[in-house]
């Protein structure tokens, strides 16, 4: 097996309510961040490495579909009024019996796919592996309690030294085989934890940021503007 999975899903269906006036007319995925649409920070990197890329759309989907139309490589999955994991059980991807890289559209980081994929293979190719980062001030997340790479619990309130990054690898076929349909990844993770099937990679070794609110966008821009090489 090579350094990269064949499939990736970029989840871009969120309504972006916490972005306030920035998402009145456009989806969160298209919010401008230093002259670049938010989702392009990840999508451009995926384009270089992944053969098959699916993108979920929902809120203001027509604007996003129009933006993506120039590249016939993308498979659009309409998840309007559905949960963020609906596609795992109800799209053609449910038949994929191999690793699928999954990430949210609101993260900004270097996508070290060989690091992520090698961790997944070394763990034993579980149904799901989440990628952890160190908590960043001002960004909420699901804190991870683990032992020997197996996830024991996820919590928004019980703090640990690592939390979810929005990056994971799943095997849709195996997930469908072992658990019932769920519309939210938190539900999937909960069931997999009960079955000792949710794992965590090594700590992600690259700077990471997530933009879900207007305040986080301002903080990110201030951080970038204060940087001097």
PDB file of C-alpha atoms in Angstrom:
ATOM      1  CA  UNK A   1       0.000   0.000   0.000  1.00  0.00           C
ATOM      2  CA  UNK A   2       1.279   3.489  -0.874  1.00  0.00           C
ATOM      3  CA  UNK A   3       1.642   6.665   1.159  1.00  0.00           C
ATOM      4  CA  UNK A   4      -1.838   7.969   0.394  1.00  0.00           C
ATOM      5  CA  UNK A   5      -5.415   6.672   0.577  1.00  0.00           C
ATOM      6  CA  UNK A   6      -7.390   6.659  -2.663  1.00  0.00           C
ATOM      7  CA  UNK A   7     -10.377   8.489  -1.202  1.00  0.00           C
ATOM      8  CA  UNK A   8     -10.993  11.664   0.788  1.00  0.00           C
ATOM      9  CA  UNK A   9     -14.104  13.466   2.012  1.00  0.00           C
ATOM     10  CA  UNK A  10     -14.085  17.179   2.789  1.00  0.00           C
ATOM     11  CA  UNK A  11     -17.078  18.063   4.942  1.00  0.00           C
ATOM     12  CA  UNK A  12     -18.311  21.511   3.895  1.00  0.00           C
ATOM     13  CA  UNK A  13     -22.050  21.409   4.625  1.00  0.00           C
ATOM     14  CA  UNK A  14     -22.068  23.397   7.877  1.00  0.00           C
ATOM     15  CA  UNK A  15     -24.339  26.429   8.143  1.00  0.00           C
ATOM     16  CA  UNK A  16     -21.685  28.601   9.756  1.00  0.00           C
ATOM     17  CA  UNK A  17     -24.089  30.260  12.188  1.00  0.00           C
ATOM     18  CA  UNK A  18     -21.262  31.220  14.527  1.00  0.00           C
ATOM     19  CA  UNK A  19     -19.600  33.158  11.703  1.00  0.00           C
ATOM     20  CA  UNK A  20     -22.480  35.665  11.982  1.00  0.00           C
ATOM     21  CA  UNK A  21     -22.793  38.105   9.066  1.00  0.00           C
ATOM     22  CA  UNK A  22     -19.940  36.450   7.167  1.00  0.00           C
ATOM     23  CA  UNK A  23     -22.173  33.525   6.169  1.00  0.00           C
ATOM     24  CA  UNK A  24     -25.416  35.329   5.386  1.00  0.00           C
ATOM     25  CA  UNK A  25     -24.867  35.008   1.628  1.00  0.00           C
ATOM     26  CA  UNK A  26     -22.175  32.332   1.339  1.00  0.00           C
ATOM     27  CA  UNK A  27     -21.398  28.998   3.036  1.00  0.00           C
ATOM     28  CA  UNK A  28     -18.726  28.892   5.727  1.00  0.00           C
ATOM     29  CA  UNK A  29     -16.493  26.955   3.349  1.00  0.00           C
ATOM     30  CA  UNK A  30     -16.209  30.022   1.094  1.00  0.00           C
ATOM     31  CA  UNK A  31     -15.433  32.594   3.791  1.00  0.00           C
ATOM     32  CA  UNK A  32     -12.390  34.597   2.698  1.00  0.00           C
ATOM     33  CA  UNK A  33      -9.236  33.976   4.732  1.00  0.00           C
ATOM     34  CA  UNK A  34      -6.331  36.085   3.471  1.00  0.00           C
ATOM     35  CA  UNK A  35      -7.738  36.088  -0.047  1.00  0.00           C
ATOM     36  CA  UNK A  36      -8.404  32.341  -0.135  1.00  0.00           C
ATOM     37  CA  UNK A  37     -11.712  30.506   0.487  1.00  0.00           C
ATOM     38  CA  UNK A  38     -11.494  28.615   3.779  1.00  0.00           C
ATOM     39  CA  UNK A  39     -11.980  25.154   2.273  1.00  0.00           C
ATOM     40  CA  UNK A  40      -9.226  25.751  -0.303  1.00  0.00           C
ATOM     41  CA  UNK A  41      -6.551  25.527   2.387  1.00  0.00           C
ATOM     42  CA  UNK A  42      -7.284  21.790   2.578  1.00  0.00           C
ATOM     43  CA  UNK A  43      -8.751  21.150  -0.863  1.00  0.00           C
ATOM     44  CA  UNK A  44      -5.679  22.373  -2.737  1.00  0.00           C
ATOM     45  CA  UNK A  45      -3.530  19.935  -0.775  1.00  0.00           C
ATOM     46  CA  UNK A  46      -5.947  17.050  -1.293  1.00  0.00           C
ATOM     47  CA  UNK A  47      -5.965  17.705  -5.038  1.00  0.00           C
ATOM     48  CA  UNK A  48      -2.242  17.029  -5.196  1.00  0.00           C
ATOM     49  CA  UNK A  49      -2.371  13.632  -3.481  1.00  0.00           C
ATOM     50  CA  UNK A  50      -5.833  12.021  -3.551  1.00  0.00           C
ATOM     51  CA  UNK A  51      -7.465  10.434  -6.602  1.00  0.00           C
ATOM     52  CA  UNK A  52     -11.124  10.587  -5.532  1.00  0.00           C
ATOM     53  CA  UNK A  53     -12.410  13.567  -3.534  1.00  0.00           C
ATOM     54  CA  UNK A  54     -15.986  13.909  -2.287  1.00  0.00           C
ATOM     55  CA  UNK A  55     -17.307  17.155  -0.818  1.00  0.00           C
ATOM     56  CA  UNK A  56     -20.447  17.422   1.286  1.00  0.00           C
ATOM     57  CA  UNK A  57     -22.602  20.496   0.712  1.00  0.00           C
ATOM     58  CA  UNK A  58     -25.632  21.882   2.507  1.00  0.00           C
ATOM     59  CA  UNK A  59     -26.066  25.497   3.630  1.00  0.00           C
ATOM     60  CA  UNK A  60     -25.897  27.840   0.593  1.00  0.00           C
ATOM     61  CA  UNK A  61     -24.994  24.779  -1.458  1.00  0.00           C
ATOM     62  CA  UNK A  62     -25.541  26.387  -4.865  1.00  0.00           C
ATOM     63  CA  UNK A  63     -22.736  28.879  -4.260  1.00  0.00           C
ATOM     64  CA  UNK A  64     -20.370  26.102  -3.231  1.00  0.00           C
ATOM     65  CA  UNK A  65     -21.362  23.828  -6.126  1.00  0.00           C
ATOM     66  CA  UNK A  66     -20.725  26.706  -8.528  1.00  0.00           C
ATOM     67  CA  UNK A  67     -17.290  27.263  -6.999  1.00  0.00           C
ATOM     68  CA  UNK A  68     -16.423  23.564  -7.346  1.00  0.00           C
ATOM     69  CA  UNK A  69     -17.888  23.094 -10.832  1.00  0.00           C
ATOM     70  CA  UNK A  70     -14.630  23.799 -12.664  1.00  0.00           C
ATOM     71  CA  UNK A  71     -13.107  20.549 -11.406  1.00  0.00           C
ATOM     72  CA  UNK A  72     -14.838  17.391 -12.610  1.00  0.00           C
ATOM     73  CA  UNK A  73     -12.748  15.379 -10.151  1.00  0.00           C
ATOM     74  CA  UNK A  74     -15.042  16.203  -7.242  1.00  0.00           C
ATOM     75  CA  UNK A  75     -18.077  14.168  -6.254  1.00  0.00           C
ATOM     76  CA  UNK A  76     -20.679  16.408  -4.628  1.00  0.00           C
ATOM     77  CA  UNK A  77     -22.765  14.867  -1.834  1.00  0.00           C
ATOM     78  CA  UNK A  78     -25.829  16.898  -0.868  1.00  0.00           C
ATOM     79  CA  UNK A  79     -26.361  16.503   2.870  1.00  0.00           C
ATOM     80  CA  UNK A  80     -28.844  19.365   3.273  1.00  0.00           C
ATOM     81  CA  UNK A  81     -30.780  19.039   6.550  1.00  0.00           C
ATOM     82  CA  UNK A  82     -28.768  15.926   7.415  1.00  0.00           C
ATOM     83  CA  UNK A  83     -26.162  15.246  10.090  1.00  0.00           C
ATOM     84  CA  UNK A  84     -22.433  15.350   9.398  1.00  0.00           C
ATOM     85  CA  UNK A  85     -22.106  11.549   9.154  1.00  0.00           C
ATOM     86  CA  UNK A  86     -25.230  10.890   7.071  1.00  0.00           C
ATOM     87  CA  UNK A  87     -23.110  10.247   3.983  1.00  0.00           C
ATOM     88  CA  UNK A  88     -21.248   7.353   5.666  1.00  0.00           C
ATOM     89  CA  UNK A  89     -24.460   5.287   5.591  1.00  0.00           C
ATOM     90  CA  UNK A  90     -26.434   6.778   2.703  1.00  0.00           C
ATOM     91  CA  UNK A  91     -24.054   7.596  -0.152  1.00  0.00           C
ATOM     92  CA  UNK A  92     -22.116   5.380  -2.544  1.00  0.00           C
ATOM     93  CA  UNK A  93     -19.143   5.730  -0.200  1.00  0.00           C
ATOM     94  CA  UNK A  94     -20.733   3.233   2.183  1.00  0.00           C
ATOM     95  CA  UNK A  95     -19.462   0.464  -0.099  1.00  0.00           C
ATOM     96  CA  UNK A  96     -15.824   1.574   0.100  1.00  0.00           C
ATOM     97  CA  UNK A  97     -13.866  -1.129   1.915  1.00  0.00           C
ATOM     98  CA  UNK A  98     -10.640   0.807   2.278  1.00  0.00           C
ATOM     99  CA  UNK A  99      -9.340   3.874   4.129  1.00  0.00           C
ATOM    100  CA  UNK A 100     -11.056   7.210   3.505  1.00  0.00           C
ATOM    101  CA  UNK A 101      -9.423  10.406   4.752  1.00  0.00           C
ATOM    102  CA  UNK A 102     -12.089  12.665   6.282  1.00  0.00           C
ATOM    103  CA  UNK A 103     -11.664  16.252   7.363  1.00  0.00           C
ATOM    104  CA  UNK A 104     -13.731  19.317   8.126  1.00  0.00           C
ATOM    105  CA  UNK A 105     -13.460  22.331   5.846  1.00  0.00           C
ATOM    106  CA  UNK A 106     -12.671  24.770   8.662  1.00  0.00           C
ATOM    107  CA  UNK A 107      -9.149  23.657   9.576  1.00  0.00           C
ATOM    108  CA  UNK A 108      -5.942  25.309   8.435  1.00  0.00           C
ATOM    109  CA  UNK A 109      -2.862  23.122   8.616  1.00  0.00           C
ATOM    110  CA  UNK A 110      -0.292  21.345   6.507  1.00  0.00           C
ATOM    111  CA  UNK A 111      -1.903  18.045   5.532  1.00  0.00           C
ATOM    112  CA  UNK A 112       0.780  15.490   6.293  1.00  0.00           C
ATOM    113  CA  UNK A 113      -1.062  12.621   4.659  1.00  0.00           C
ATOM    114  CA  UNK A 114       1.876  10.162   4.824  1.00  0.00           C
ATOM    115  CA  UNK A 115       2.039  10.734   8.611  1.00  0.00           C
ATOM    116  CA  UNK A 116      -1.707  10.207   8.997  1.00  0.00           C
ATOM    117  CA  UNK A 117      -1.871   7.189   6.705  1.00  0.00           C
ATOM    118  CA  UNK A 118       1.182   5.420   8.146  1.00  0.00           C
ATOM    119  CA  UNK A 119      -0.282   5.810  11.648  1.00  0.00           C
ATOM    120  CA  UNK A 120      -3.512   4.240  10.430  1.00  0.00           C
ATOM    121  CA  UNK A 121      -1.725   1.271   8.861  1.00  0.00           C
ATOM    122  CA  UNK A 122       0.568   0.765  11.862  1.00  0.00           C
ATOM    123  CA  UNK A 123      -2.390   0.706  14.269  1.00  0.00           C
ATOM    124  CA  UNK A 124      -3.943  -2.079  12.213  1.00  0.00           C
ATOM    125  CA  UNK A 125      -6.385  -0.243   9.920  1.00  0.00           C
ATOM    126  CA  UNK A 126      -9.262   0.147  12.421  1.00  0.00           C
ATOM    127  CA  UNK A 127     -12.809   1.231  11.465  1.00  0.00           C
ATOM    128  CA  UNK A 128     -11.907   4.756  12.581  1.00  0.00           C
ATOM    129  CA  UNK A 129      -8.776   6.599  13.667  1.00  0.00           C
ATOM    130  CA  UNK A 130      -8.938  10.202  14.849  1.00  0.00           C
ATOM    131  CA  UNK A 131      -5.964  12.556  14.658  1.00  0.00           C
ATOM    132  CA  UNK A 132      -5.196  14.565  17.817  1.00  0.00           C
ATOM    133  CA  UNK A 133      -3.657  18.004  18.313  1.00  0.00           C
ATOM    134  CA  UNK A 134      -2.717  20.035  21.360  1.00  0.00           C
ATOM    135  CA  UNK A 135      -5.614  22.260  22.459  1.00  0.00           C
ATOM    136  CA  UNK A 136      -5.468  25.806  21.082  1.00  0.00           C
ATOM    137  CA  UNK A 137      -6.718  28.680  23.235  1.00  0.00           C
ATOM    138  CA  UNK A 138     -10.113  29.937  22.067  1.00  0.00           C
ATOM    139  CA  UNK A 139     -10.969  26.826  20.037  1.00  0.00           C
ATOM    140  CA  UNK A 140     -13.368  24.267  21.505  1.00  0.00           C
ATOM    141  CA  UNK A 141     -12.835  20.577  20.905  1.00  0.00           C
ATOM    142  CA  UNK A 142     -13.498  17.010  21.969  1.00  0.00           C
ATOM    143  CA  UNK A 143     -10.846  16.044  24.517  1.00  0.00           C
ATOM    144  CA  UNK A 144      -9.450  12.538  24.091  1.00  0.00           C
ATOM    145  CA  UNK A 145      -8.743  10.028  26.831  1.00  0.00           C
ATOM    146  CA  UNK A 146      -6.816   7.065  25.442  1.00  0.00           C
ATOM    147  CA  UNK A 147      -4.692   4.108  26.422  1.00  0.00           C
ATOM    148  CA  UNK A 148      -2.325   2.362  24.022  1.00  0.00           C
ATOM    149  CA  UNK A 149      -3.939   4.223  21.100  1.00  0.00           C
ATOM    150  CA  UNK A 150      -7.437   2.998  21.951  1.00  0.00           C
ATOM    151  CA  UNK A 151      -9.873   5.828  22.704  1.00  0.00           C
ATOM    152  CA  UNK A 152     -11.578   5.390  26.075  1.00  0.00           C
ATOM    153  CA  UNK A 153     -13.707   8.540  26.037  1.00  0.00           C
ATOM    154  CA  UNK A 154     -14.315  11.876  24.324  1.00  0.00           C
ATOM    155  CA  UNK A 155     -15.484  14.915  26.255  1.00  0.00           C
ATOM    156  CA  UNK A 156     -16.027  18.635  25.773  1.00  0.00           C
ATOM    157  CA  UNK A 157     -15.616  19.277  29.496  1.00  0.00           C
ATOM    158  CA  UNK A 158     -13.129  16.735  30.881  1.00  0.00           C
ATOM    159  CA  UNK A 159      -9.879  18.218  29.673  1.00  0.00           C
ATOM    160  CA  UNK A 160      -6.876  16.168  28.610  1.00  0.00           C
ATOM    161  CA  UNK A 161      -3.653  17.076  26.825  1.00  0.00           C
ATOM    162  CA  UNK A 162      -5.061  16.344  23.349  1.00  0.00           C
ATOM    163  CA  UNK A 163      -8.286  16.875  21.429  1.00  0.00           C
ATOM    164  CA  UNK A 164      -9.776  16.093  18.025  1.00  0.00           C
ATOM    165  CA  UNK A 165      -8.388  18.014  15.060  1.00  0.00           C
ATOM    166  CA  UNK A 166     -11.225  17.475  12.587  1.00  0.00           C
ATOM    167  CA  UNK A 167      -9.051  14.938  10.748  1.00  0.00           C
ATOM    168  CA  UNK A 168      -9.764  11.207  10.775  1.00  0.00           C
ATOM    169  CA  UNK A 169      -9.529   8.081   8.650  1.00  0.00           C
ATOM    170  CA  UNK A 170     -12.501   5.753   8.422  1.00  0.00           C
ATOM    171  CA  UNK A 171     -13.420   2.560   6.598  1.00  0.00           C
ATOM    172  CA  UNK A 172     -17.080   3.159   5.624  1.00  0.00           C
ATOM    173  CA  UNK A 173     -17.786  -0.472   4.754  1.00  0.00           C
ATOM    174  CA  UNK A 174     -16.558  -1.755   8.121  1.00  0.00           C
ATOM    175  CA  UNK A 175     -18.448   0.959   9.999  1.00  0.00           C
ATOM    176  CA  UNK A 176     -21.659  -0.008   8.185  1.00  0.00           C
ATOM    177  CA  UNK A 177     -20.990  -3.651   8.996  1.00  0.00           C
ATOM    178  CA  UNK A 178     -20.603  -3.096  12.731  1.00  0.00           C
ATOM    179  CA  UNK A 179     -22.962  -0.276  13.702  1.00  0.00           C
ATOM    180  CA  UNK A 180     -26.428   1.045  12.878  1.00  0.00           C
ATOM    181  CA  UNK A 181     -27.000   4.247  10.944  1.00  0.00           C
ATOM    182  CA  UNK A 182     -26.174   7.488  12.735  1.00  0.00           C
ATOM    183  CA  UNK A 183     -26.299  11.076  11.531  1.00  0.00           C
ATOM    184  CA  UNK A 184     -23.549  12.520  13.717  1.00  0.00           C
ATOM    185  CA  UNK A 185     -19.924  11.505  14.081  1.00  0.00           C
ATOM    186  CA  UNK A 186     -20.174  11.893  17.848  1.00  0.00           C
ATOM    187  CA  UNK A 187     -22.713   9.058  17.810  1.00  0.00           C
ATOM    188  CA  UNK A 188     -20.454   6.912  15.625  1.00  0.00           C
ATOM    189  CA  UNK A 189     -17.497   7.538  17.903  1.00  0.00           C
ATOM    190  CA  UNK A 190     -19.545   6.697  20.996  1.00  0.00           C
ATOM    191  CA  UNK A 191     -20.589   3.322  19.582  1.00  0.00           C
ATOM    192  CA  UNK A 192     -17.061   2.548  18.396  1.00  0.00           C
ATOM    193  CA  UNK A 193     -15.682   3.401  21.847  1.00  0.00           C
ATOM    194  CA  UNK A 194     -18.130   0.924  23.392  1.00  0.00           C
ATOM    195  CA  UNK A 195     -16.892  -1.703  20.935  1.00  0.00           C
ATOM    196  CA  UNK A 196     -13.182  -0.854  21.470  1.00  0.00           C
ATOM    197  CA  UNK A 197     -12.941   0.124  17.811  1.00  0.00           C
ATOM    198  CA  UNK A 198     -11.990   3.822  17.978  1.00  0.00           C
ATOM    199  CA  UNK A 199      -8.290   4.617  17.845  1.00  0.00           C
ATOM    200  CA  UNK A 200      -6.093   7.698  17.915  1.00  0.00           C
ATOM    201  CA  UNK A 201      -2.915   8.439  15.977  1.00  0.00           C
ATOM    202  CA  UNK A 202       0.286   9.955  17.295  1.00  0.00           C
ATOM    203  CA  UNK A 203       0.088  13.662  18.102  1.00  0.00           C
ATOM    204  CA  UNK A 204      -0.139  15.677  14.882  1.00  0.00           C
ATOM    205  CA  UNK A 205       3.289  17.301  14.417  1.00  0.00           C
ATOM    206  CA  UNK A 206       2.273  20.462  12.541  1.00  0.00           C
ATOM    207  CA  UNK A 207       0.747  23.842  13.492  1.00  0.00           C
ATOM    208  CA  UNK A 208      -3.044  23.644  13.412  1.00  0.00           C
ATOM    209  CA  UNK A 209      -5.927  26.101  13.589  1.00  0.00           C
ATOM    210  CA  UNK A 210      -9.699  25.898  13.154  1.00  0.00           C
ATOM    211  CA  UNK A 211     -12.059  28.707  12.165  1.00  0.00           C
ATOM    212  CA  UNK A 212     -15.653  28.273  13.313  1.00  0.00           C
ATOM    213  CA  UNK A 213     -16.423  31.769  14.580  1.00  0.00           C
ATOM    214  CA  UNK A 214     -15.806  35.338  13.520  1.00  0.00           C
ATOM    215  CA  UNK A 215     -13.599  35.751  16.589  1.00  0.00           C
ATOM    216  CA  UNK A 216     -11.419  32.809  15.562  1.00  0.00           C
ATOM    217  CA  UNK A 217     -11.050  34.288  12.083  1.00  0.00           C
ATOM    218  CA  UNK A 218      -9.931  37.605  13.569  1.00  0.00           C
ATOM    219  CA  UNK A 219      -7.480  35.801  15.867  1.00  0.00           C
ATOM    220  CA  UNK A 220      -6.028  33.813  12.968  1.00  0.00           C
ATOM    221  CA  UNK A 221      -5.581  36.927  10.821  1.00  0.00           C
ATOM    222  CA  UNK A 222      -3.952  38.813  13.690  1.00  0.00           C
ATOM    223  CA  UNK A 223      -1.590  35.904  14.252  1.00  0.00           C
ATOM    224  CA  UNK A 224      -0.644  35.808  10.573  1.00  0.00           C
ATOM    225  CA  UNK A 225      -0.198  39.575  10.338  1.00  0.00           C
ATOM    226  CA  UNK A 226       2.118  39.591  13.353  1.00  0.00           C
ATOM    227  CA  UNK A 227       4.353  36.884  11.888  1.00  0.00           C
ATOM    228  CA  UNK A 228       7.682  38.031  10.507  1.00  0.00           C
ATOM    229  CA  UNK A 229       9.890  35.448   8.782  1.00  0.00           C
TER     230      UNK A 229
END
